[in-house]
Structure formats: C-alpha cells, structure tokens
C-alpha cells in the first residue's frame, strides 16, 4: 500500500488536521494475536456467553469462573506485543503534536497495548485487564498476591478482587468518558479503527465528531472502501493500512 492507494482528499484532510481523535477496538489488537469479540469463528462471544462471564451478576453467581476466564485472557495479553497498527498510531501522535496540534487516543481495548507501544494520551473507556479492583470497596490494584484463593481478596476490606474492566450493565469511568466526548467534539479529524461500532456509548463518538464538522475515517474489515467526504471508509487490516497512511 502506498500514497496512491488513498483518496487525495483524505490525505489532504490528514495533512491539514490539527486536532486528531482516534477510537480503537479489538480489531487493532487482532494482529497481535488477541481475539476480537464478535468475529464469527474466533470472537470471544462466539465461544463464550457474555452473560456468564462479563456482568456483575455473573461474578456474584460464580466468582471463580469469571476470575479464571479473565486470568486466561490476561495471560494472552501479557504475552502479546504491539503490532504495526499500534506503532503507526504512536507515529501519528508524534507528527500531530510536533507542532501545536492535539491528539487523543480513545480505546475500548483493555489490553494496554497502546501504552505498551508508546502512545502517550490513551483514554481507556473500558478499563484495563492488567489491573484489578475490589468488588466491594472499589480499591484498584496494579499488583496482587496470587493466592490459592481464586479470586484473591482485597488487602483493605477482604472483598473479592475482580478485573478492572467495564462489564455489561456497568457505567464507564466518568473521567474517561468526559475526555472522550470532549475529544470527539473538538477534533477536525476522527479515525475509527477496528471496532464493530455495536457498543454504546463508544459507538456514538464518530457521529459526534461528524456533527462537529470533522472528517471521519473508518478502517475496518467489515466496511467497503469508499469516499463520501467528510466520510472515508477503508477496507483493510489496521496493521497494513495505518503504517501506509501515516507514511503518506
Ligand atoms: N484490522 C481492522 N479491523 C479488524 C481487524 C484488523 N486486523 N480484525 C478485525 N477487525 C474488525 C472486525 O471486522 C470488527 O468490525 O474489528 C471489529 C471488532 O469488533 P468487535 O469484536 O465487536 O470488537 P469491539 O468493537 O472492540 O467491541 C466493543 O464490546 O464486548 C465488548 O467491551 C467489549 O470493548 C468491547 C466492545
């Protein structure tokens, strides 16, 4: 892929962009070997029932099942490395902020790979699987003693520890959500990458950016490549398209 692969109006919009906001989903980490959620065969929700594993009710019903499932996922995450898509976003941030531009990276991913790649302004909308928090007192911990108890218990109140991720039916962290809306409302260029756009409120962010007059680019495997400025869609893998786009 090279500059000729892209609509010249998109390249012009990217070059002149001064306030960039990016929304990422599981598709960005797929090339790092982390399964997405809704891919027909390999997606987590094709293999497991979300209501048995990713809700507060499921945790109350069977805390060990939920803890073990997230421990299995965490194992996969800590062994994964950022891919070319993550690294291209680090480069885009550097380019945009080298002048007086602003850049915000809003992610639904809980894998921490954007920060691991070197992204500086990451807004984690759905939490981070590398942290835990107490189900009772809410105390967040980066480290916890692996004990025979699964889940282990909170050092403060003795409550059960759970992954610090947002489960279905739970509120998003208010500060992250406010920052995401602010970035989408103020940007002149919005990139939506590797998300099915099925989960709110994240799914509404590209529309908010469009309403504020931003150019919106979607990179995904379930869109057809088309240009209808200010909207641009590119069918392709994030790890292929992003490096070429950022170089262009
Ligand atoms: N490059 C670009 N897009 C990709 C790639 C890739 N290499 N691989 C898959 N995709 C696309 C898929 O076509 C799909 O549209 O990424 C999207 C992944 O969608 P989902 O699996 O639904 O993941 P996501 O949108 O991040 O889910 C949102 O749902 O389950 C909850 O909390 C969870 O944060 C998650 C939220």
GROMACS .gro file of N, CA and C in nm, residues 63-180:
model
  354
   63UNK      N    1  -1.782  -1.638   4.109
   63UNK     CA    2  -1.661  -1.552   4.101
   63UNK      C    3  -1.537  -1.625   4.051
   64UNK      N    4  -1.525  -1.756   4.084
   64UNK     CA    5  -1.404  -1.825   4.040
   64UNK      C    6  -1.403  -1.844   3.888
   65UNK      N    7  -1.518  -1.879   3.830
   65UNK     CA    8  -1.527  -1.897   3.684
   65UNK      C    9  -1.486  -1.768   3.614
   66UNK      N   10  -1.542  -1.656   3.661
   66UNK     CA   11  -1.512  -1.526   3.598
   66UNK      C   12  -1.364  -1.490   3.618
   67UNK      N   13  -1.313  -1.508   3.741
   67UNK     CA   14  -1.173  -1.475   3.768
   67UNK      C   15  -1.080  -1.557   3.677
   68UNK      N   16  -1.107  -1.687   3.667
   68UNK     CA   17  -1.021  -1.775   3.585
   68UNK      C   18  -1.026  -1.738   3.437
   69UNK      N   19  -1.144  -1.699   3.390
   69UNK     CA   20  -1.156  -1.663   3.249
   69UNK      C   21  -1.073  -1.539   3.217
   70UNK      N   22  -1.083  -1.440   3.308
   70UNK     CA   23  -1.004  -1.319   3.285
   70UNK      C   24  -0.855  -1.345   3.306
   71UNK      N   25  -0.822  -1.437   3.395
   71UNK     CA   26  -0.680  -1.472   3.415
   71UNK      C   27  -0.626  -1.536   3.287
   72UNK      N   28  -0.708  -1.617   3.221
   72UNK     CA   29  -0.667  -1.679   3.094
   72UNK      C   30  -0.645  -1.570   2.989
   73UNK      N   31  -0.737  -1.476   2.981
   73UNK     CA   32  -0.723  -1.366   2.884
   73UNK      C   33  -0.601  -1.281   2.917
   74UNK      N   34  -0.580  -1.253   3.045
   74UNK     CA   35  -0.467  -1.169   3.086
   74UNK      C   36  -0.335  -1.234   3.046
   75UNK      N   37  -0.330  -1.365   3.059
   75UNK     CA   38  -0.209  -1.439   3.019
   75UNK      C   39  -0.179  -1.412   2.871
   76UNK      N   40  -0.283  -1.416   2.788
   76UNK     CA   41  -0.264  -1.391   2.644
   76UNK      C   42  -0.220  -1.248   2.618
   77UNK      N   43  -0.274  -1.156   2.696
   77UNK     CA   44  -0.243  -1.014   2.677
   77UNK      C   45  -0.098  -0.983   2.715
   78UNK      N   46  -0.053  -1.036   2.828
   78UNK     CA   47   0.084  -1.001   2.871
   78UNK      C   48   0.189  -1.064   2.780
   79UNK      N   49   0.151  -1.169   2.707
   79UNK     CA   50   0.246  -1.229   2.613
   79UNK      C   51   0.241  -1.163   2.476
   80UNK      N   52   0.139  -1.081   2.453
   80UNK     CA   53   0.123  -1.019   2.320
   80UNK      C   54   0.210  -0.895   2.308
   81UNK      N   55   0.249  -0.862   2.184
   81UNK     CA   56   0.329  -0.741   2.159
   81UNK      C   57   0.249  -0.647   2.069
   82UNK      N   58   0.268  -0.516   2.085
   82UNK     CA   59   0.202  -0.422   1.995
   82UNK      C   60   0.238  -0.454   1.850
   83UNK      N   61   0.144  -0.430   1.757
   83UNK     CA   62   0.173  -0.455   1.616
   83UNK      C   63   0.192  -0.325   1.540
   84UNK      N   64   0.209  -0.337   1.407
   84UNK     CA   65   0.241  -0.220   1.325
   84UNK      C   66   0.131  -0.114   1.332
   85UNK      N   67   0.008  -0.158   1.358
   85UNK     CA   68  -0.102  -0.062   1.371
   85UNK      C   69  -0.086   0.024   1.495
   86UNK      N   70  -0.052  -0.039   1.608
   86UNK     CA   71  -0.028   0.036   1.733
   86UNK      C   72   0.087   0.135   1.712
   87UNK      N   73   0.195   0.086   1.648
   87UNK     CA   74   0.314   0.170   1.632
   87UNK      C   75   0.287   0.288   1.538
   88UNK      N   76   0.205   0.265   1.437
   88UNK     CA   77   0.172   0.375   1.344
   88UNK      C   78   0.095   0.486   1.417
   89UNK      N   79   0.013   0.448   1.513
   89UNK     CA   80  -0.061   0.550   1.589
   89UNK      C   81   0.032   0.630   1.680
   90UNK      N   82   0.138   0.565   1.728
   90UNK     CA   83   0.239   0.639   1.806
   90UNK      C   84   0.305   0.744   1.717
   91UNK      N   85   0.336   0.702   1.593
   91UNK     CA   86   0.400   0.794   1.497
   91UNK      C   87   0.304   0.908   1.459
   92UNK      N   88   0.176   0.875   1.440
   92UNK     CA   89   0.077   0.979   1.405
   92UNK      C   90   0.068   1.081   1.519
   93UNK      N   91   0.066   1.033   1.644
   93UNK     CA   92   0.062   1.123   1.760
   93UNK      C   93   0.185   1.215   1.759
   94UNK      N   94   0.301   1.156   1.730
   94UNK     CA   95   0.425   1.236   1.728
   94UNK      C   96   0.416   1.345   1.620
   95UNK      N   97   0.369   1.305   1.500
   95UNK     CA   98   0.359   1.402   1.390
   95UNK      C   99   0.261   1.515   1.425
   96UNK      N  100   0.144   1.478   1.475
   96UNK     CA  101   0.039   1.579   1.501
   96UNK      C  102   0.081   1.673   1.614
   97UNK      N  103   0.146   1.617   1.718
   97UNK     CA  104   0.180   1.702   1.834
   97UNK      C  105   0.318   1.766   1.821
   98UNK      N  106   0.388   1.739   1.709
   98UNK     CA  107   0.521   1.802   1.693
   98UNK      C  108   0.503   1.953   1.674
   99UNK      N  109   0.385   1.993   1.617
   99UNK     CA  110   0.356   2.137   1.609
   99UNK      C  111   0.271   2.171   1.731
  100UNK      N  112   0.164   2.248   1.712
  100UNK     CA  113   0.076   2.279   1.825
  100UNK      C  114  -0.053   2.197   1.818
  101UNK      N  115  -0.047   2.085   1.744
  101UNK     CA  116  -0.166   2.000   1.729
  101UNK      C  117  -0.197   1.921   1.856
  102UNK      N  118  -0.321   1.873   1.865
  102UNK     CA  119  -0.361   1.789   1.978
  102UNK      C  120  -0.401   1.651   1.926
  103UNK      N  121  -0.383   1.551   2.013
  103UNK     CA  122  -0.409   1.413   1.973
  103UNK      C  123  -0.469   1.339   2.091
  104UNK      N  124  -0.577   1.264   2.067
  104UNK     CA  125  -0.637   1.184   2.174
  104UNK      C  126  -0.664   1.044   2.120
  105UNK      N  127  -0.621   0.943   2.194
  105UNK     CA  128  -0.641   0.803   2.153
  105UNK      C  129  -0.739   0.739   2.251
  106UNK      N  130  -0.862   0.720   2.204
  106UNK     CA  131  -0.969   0.664   2.286
  106UNK      C  132  -0.977   0.515   2.252
  107UNK      N  133  -0.962   0.427   2.354
  107UNK     CA  134  -0.969   0.285   2.321
  107UNK      C  135  -1.075   0.212   2.403
  108UNK      N  136  -1.137   0.116   2.338
  108UNK     CA  137  -1.229   0.024   2.406
  108UNK      C  138  -1.153  -0.099   2.455
  109UNK      N  139  -1.028  -0.111   2.410
  109UNK     CA  140  -0.948  -0.229   2.442
  109UNK      C  141  -0.897  -0.224   2.586
  110UNK      N  142  -0.894  -0.340   2.648
  110UNK     CA  143  -0.849  -0.349   2.788
  110UNK      C  144  -0.710  -0.411   2.796
  111UNK      N  145  -0.641  -0.423   2.681
  111UNK     CA  146  -0.514  -0.496   2.677
  111UNK      C  147  -0.391  -0.411   2.708
  112UNK      N  148  -0.407  -0.279   2.710
  112UNK     CA  149  -0.292  -0.193   2.744
  112UNK      C  150  -0.185  -0.188   2.636
  113UNK      N  151  -0.214  -0.237   2.513
  113UNK     CA  152  -0.111  -0.242   2.409
  113UNK      C  153  -0.078  -0.105   2.351
  114UNK      N  154  -0.171  -0.011   2.355
  114UNK     CA  155  -0.138   0.123   2.305
  114UNK      C  156  -0.030   0.186   2.393
  115UNK      N  157  -0.049   0.177   2.524
  115UNK     CA  158   0.052   0.234   2.615
  115UNK      C  159   0.184   0.158   2.600
  116UNK      N  160   0.174   0.026   2.584
  116UNK     CA  161   0.296  -0.055   2.567
  116UNK      C  162   0.371  -0.016   2.438
  117UNK      N  163   0.296   0.031   2.337
  117UNK     CA  164   0.358   0.071   2.210
  117UNK      C  165   0.426   0.207   2.222
  118UNK      N  166   0.381   0.287   2.324
  118UNK     CA  167   0.441   0.420   2.341
  118UNK      C  168   0.344   0.534   2.323
  119UNK      N  169   0.213   0.503   2.304
  119UNK     CA  170   0.114   0.611   2.293
  119UNK      C  171   0.107   0.684   2.426
  120UNK      N  172   0.096   0.817   2.420
  120UNK     CA  173   0.104   0.896   2.544
  120UNK      C  174  -0.033   0.934   2.599
  121UNK      N  175  -0.126   0.965   2.511
  121UNK     CA  176  -0.257   1.011   2.563
  121UNK      C  177  -0.363   0.905   2.537
  122UNK      N  178  -0.361   0.799   2.613
  122UNK     CA  179  -0.458   0.690   2.593
  122UNK      C  180  -0.574   0.706   2.691
  123UNK      N  181  -0.696   0.710   2.637
  123UNK     CA  182  -0.817   0.718   2.719
  123UNK      C  183  -0.881   0.579   2.719
  124UNK      N  184  -0.874   0.509   2.834
  124UNK     CA  185  -0.926   0.371   2.841
  124UNK      C  186  -1.074   0.374   2.881
  125UNK      N  187  -1.161   0.355   2.785
  125UNK     CA  188  -1.305   0.364   2.812
  125UNK      C  189  -1.357   0.242   2.889
  126UNK      N  190  -1.296   0.126   2.866
  126UNK     CA  191  -1.349   0.002   2.925
  126UNK      C  192  -1.254  -0.059   3.028
  127UNK      N  193  -1.162   0.023   3.081
  127UNK     CA  194  -1.073  -0.026   3.185
  127UNK      C  195  -0.950  -0.097   3.129
  128UNK      N  196  -0.885  -0.177   3.215
  128UNK     CA  197  -0.760  -0.241   3.177
  128UNK      C  198  -0.747  -0.375   3.251
  129UNK      N  199  -0.731  -0.483   3.174
  129UNK     CA  200  -0.729  -0.619   3.230
  129UNK      C  201  -0.603  -0.645   3.313
  130UNK      N  202  -0.501  -0.556   3.303
  130UNK     CA  203  -0.375  -0.572   3.380
  130UNK      C  204  -0.391  -0.522   3.523
  131UNK      N  205  -0.506  -0.459   3.553
  131UNK     CA  206  -0.534  -0.412   3.689
  131UNK      C  207  -0.651  -0.490   3.747
  132UNK      N  208  -0.661  -0.490   3.879
  132UNK     CA  209  -0.778  -0.548   3.945
  132UNK      C  210  -0.836  -0.442   4.039
  133UNK      N  211  -0.958  -0.465   4.081
  133UNK     CA  212  -1.016  -0.376   4.183
  133UNK      C  213  -1.108  -0.458   4.271
  134UNK      N  214  -1.134  -0.406   4.390
  134UNK     CA  215  -1.218  -0.480   4.485
  134UNK      C  216  -1.365  -0.467   4.447
  135UNK      N  217  -1.434  -0.577   4.445
  135UNK     CA  218  -1.576  -0.579   4.408
  135UNK      C  219  -1.658  -0.501   4.510
  136UNK      N  220  -1.608  -0.493   4.636
  136UNK     CA  221  -1.683  -0.425   4.742
  136UNK      C  222  -1.641  -0.279   4.758
  137UNK      N  223  -1.513  -0.254   4.792
  137UNK     CA  224  -1.471  -0.116   4.822
  137UNK      C  225  -1.419  -0.041   4.699
  138UNK      N  226  -1.394  -0.112   4.588
  138UNK     CA  227  -1.353  -0.043   4.464
  138UNK      C  228  -1.206  -0.008   4.457
  139UNK      N  229  -1.129  -0.046   4.559
  139UNK     CA  230  -0.985  -0.012   4.560
  139UNK      C  231  -0.917  -0.080   4.441
  140UNK      N  232  -0.841  -0.001   4.363
  140UNK     CA  233  -0.774  -0.053   4.243
  140UNK      C  234  -0.631  -0.097   4.278
  141UNK      N  235  -0.587  -0.209   4.224
  141UNK     CA  236  -0.450  -0.256   4.250
  141UNK      C  237  -0.385  -0.298   4.119
  142UNK      N  238  -0.256  -0.256   4.102
  142UNK     CA  239  -0.181  -0.298   3.983
  142UNK      C  240  -0.122  -0.435   4.008
  143UNK      N  241  -0.092  -0.463   4.137
  143UNK     CA  242  -0.033  -0.593   4.172
  143UNK      C  243  -0.115  -0.659   4.282
  144UNK      N  244  -0.119  -0.788   4.282
  144UNK     CA  245  -0.193  -0.862   4.385
  144UNK      C  246  -0.123  -0.996   4.407
  145UNK      N  247  -0.130  -1.045   4.532
  145UNK     CA  248  -0.064  -1.171   4.567
  145UNK      C  249  -0.143  -1.286   4.506
  146UNK      N  250  -0.080  -1.365   4.419
  146UNK     CA  251  -0.151  -1.485   4.369
  146UNK      C  252  -0.165  -1.583   4.487
  147UNK      N  253  -0.284  -1.605   4.535
  147UNK     CA  254  -0.304  -1.698   4.647
  147UNK      C  255  -0.383  -1.817   4.595
  148UNK      N  256  -0.401  -1.915   4.681
  148UNK     CA  257  -0.480  -2.033   4.640
  148UNK      C  258  -0.625  -1.990   4.623
  149UNK      N  259  -0.661  -1.879   4.694
  149UNK     CA  260  -0.797  -1.826   4.677
  149UNK      C  261  -0.812  -1.769   4.537
  150UNK      N  262  -0.911  -1.814   4.464
  150UNK     CA  263  -0.939  -1.750   4.334
  150UNK      C  264  -1.086  -1.713   4.332
  151UNK      N  265  -1.127  -1.588   4.332
  151UNK     CA  266  -1.041  -1.469   4.326
  151UNK      C  267  -0.971  -1.444   4.459
  152UNK      N  268  -0.855  -1.375   4.454
  152UNK     CA  269  -0.791  -1.333   4.578
  152UNK      C  270  -0.874  -1.223   4.644
  153UNK      N  271  -0.832  -1.186   4.765
  153UNK     CA  272  -0.913  -1.089   4.841
  153UNK      C  273  -0.843  -0.954   4.853
  154UNK      N  274  -0.926  -0.852   4.871
  154UNK     CA  275  -0.878  -0.713   4.884
  154UNK      C  276  -0.800  -0.700   5.014
  155UNK      N  277  -0.682  -0.637   5.005
  155UNK     CA  278  -0.596  -0.619   5.124
  155UNK      C  279  -0.660  -0.523   5.223
  156UNK      N  280  -0.751  -0.438   5.176
  156UNK     CA  281  -0.813  -0.338   5.264
  156UNK      C  282  -0.936  -0.393   5.336
  157UNK      N  283  -1.034  -0.445   5.254
  157UNK     CA  284  -1.162  -0.480   5.316
  157UNK      C  285  -1.193  -0.630   5.310
  158UNK      N  286  -1.105  -0.705   5.244
  158UNK     CA  287  -1.129  -0.850   5.239
  158UNK      C  288  -1.230  -0.890   5.132
  159UNK      N  289  -1.280  -0.792   5.056
  159UNK     CA  290  -1.375  -0.823   4.947
  159UNK      C  291  -1.306  -0.899   4.835
  160UNK      N  292  -1.383  -0.953   4.742
  160UNK     CA  293  -1.324  -1.029   4.630
  160UNK      C  294  -1.266  -0.933   4.526
  161UNK      N  295  -1.149  -0.968   4.472
  161UNK     CA  296  -1.091  -0.887   4.365
  161UNK      C  297  -1.149  -0.929   4.231
  162UNK      N  298  -1.166  -0.832   4.143
  162UNK     CA  299  -1.220  -0.857   4.009
  162UNK      C  300  -1.133  -0.781   3.909
  163UNK      N  301  -1.138  -0.815   3.780
  163UNK     CA  302  -1.061  -0.737   3.683
  163UNK      C  303  -1.113  -0.594   3.675
  164UNK      N  304  -1.025  -0.496   3.656
  164UNK     CA  305  -1.067  -0.356   3.646
  164UNK      C  306  -1.110  -0.325   3.504
  165UNK      N  307  -1.213  -0.397   3.458
  165UNK     CA  308  -1.269  -0.371   3.326
  165UNK      C  309  -1.417  -0.339   3.343
  166UNK      N  310  -1.477  -0.275   3.242
  166UNK     CA  311  -1.619  -0.238   3.249
  166UNK      C  312  -1.702  -0.355   3.198
  167UNK      N  313  -1.790  -0.408   3.281
  167UNK     CA  314  -1.876  -0.520   3.242
  167UNK      C  315  -2.008  -0.468   3.185
  168UNK      N  316  -2.076  -0.552   3.110
  168UNK     CA  317  -2.206  -0.512   3.056
  168UNK      C  318  -2.297  -0.470   3.171
  169UNK      N  319  -2.367  -0.357   3.149
  169UNK     CA  320  -2.457  -0.307   3.253
  169UNK      C  321  -2.388  -0.215   3.352
  170UNK      N  322  -2.257  -0.197   3.339
  170UNK     CA  323  -2.185  -0.107   3.430
  170UNK      C  324  -2.155   0.027   3.362
  171UNK      N  325  -2.135   0.129   3.447
  171UNK     CA  326  -2.100   0.262   3.393
  171UNK      C  327  -1.953   0.266   3.352
  172UNK      N  328  -1.926   0.347   3.250
  172UNK     CA  329  -1.786   0.371   3.211
  172UNK      C  330  -1.726   0.468   3.311
  173UNK      N  331  -1.592   0.466   3.327
  173UNK     CA  332  -1.529   0.565   3.416
  173UNK      C  333  -1.560   0.707   3.367
  174UNK      N  334  -1.618   0.789   3.458
  174UNK     CA  335  -1.669   0.921   3.418
  174UNK      C  336  -1.560   1.010   3.356
  175UNK      N  337  -1.440   1.010   3.413
  175UNK     CA  338  -1.336   1.099   3.359
  175UNK      C  339  -1.295   1.058   3.218
  176UNK      N  340  -1.288   0.927   3.195
  176UNK     CA  341  -1.251   0.880   3.061
  176UNK      C  342  -1.360   0.915   2.960
  177UNK      N  343  -1.486   0.895   3.000
  177UNK     CA  344  -1.597   0.924   2.909
  177UNK      C  345  -1.603   1.074   2.876
  178UNK      N  346  -1.587   1.156   2.979
  178UNK     CA  347  -1.588   1.302   2.954
  178UNK      C  348  -1.476   1.342   2.858
  179UNK      N  349  -1.358   1.284   2.879
  179UNK     CA  350  -1.244   1.317   2.792
  179UNK      C  351  -1.270   1.270   2.649
  180UNK      N  352  -1.336   1.156   2.634
  180UNK     CA  353  -1.366   1.103   2.500
  180UNK      C  354  -1.466   1.194   2.428
   0.00000   0.00000   0.00000
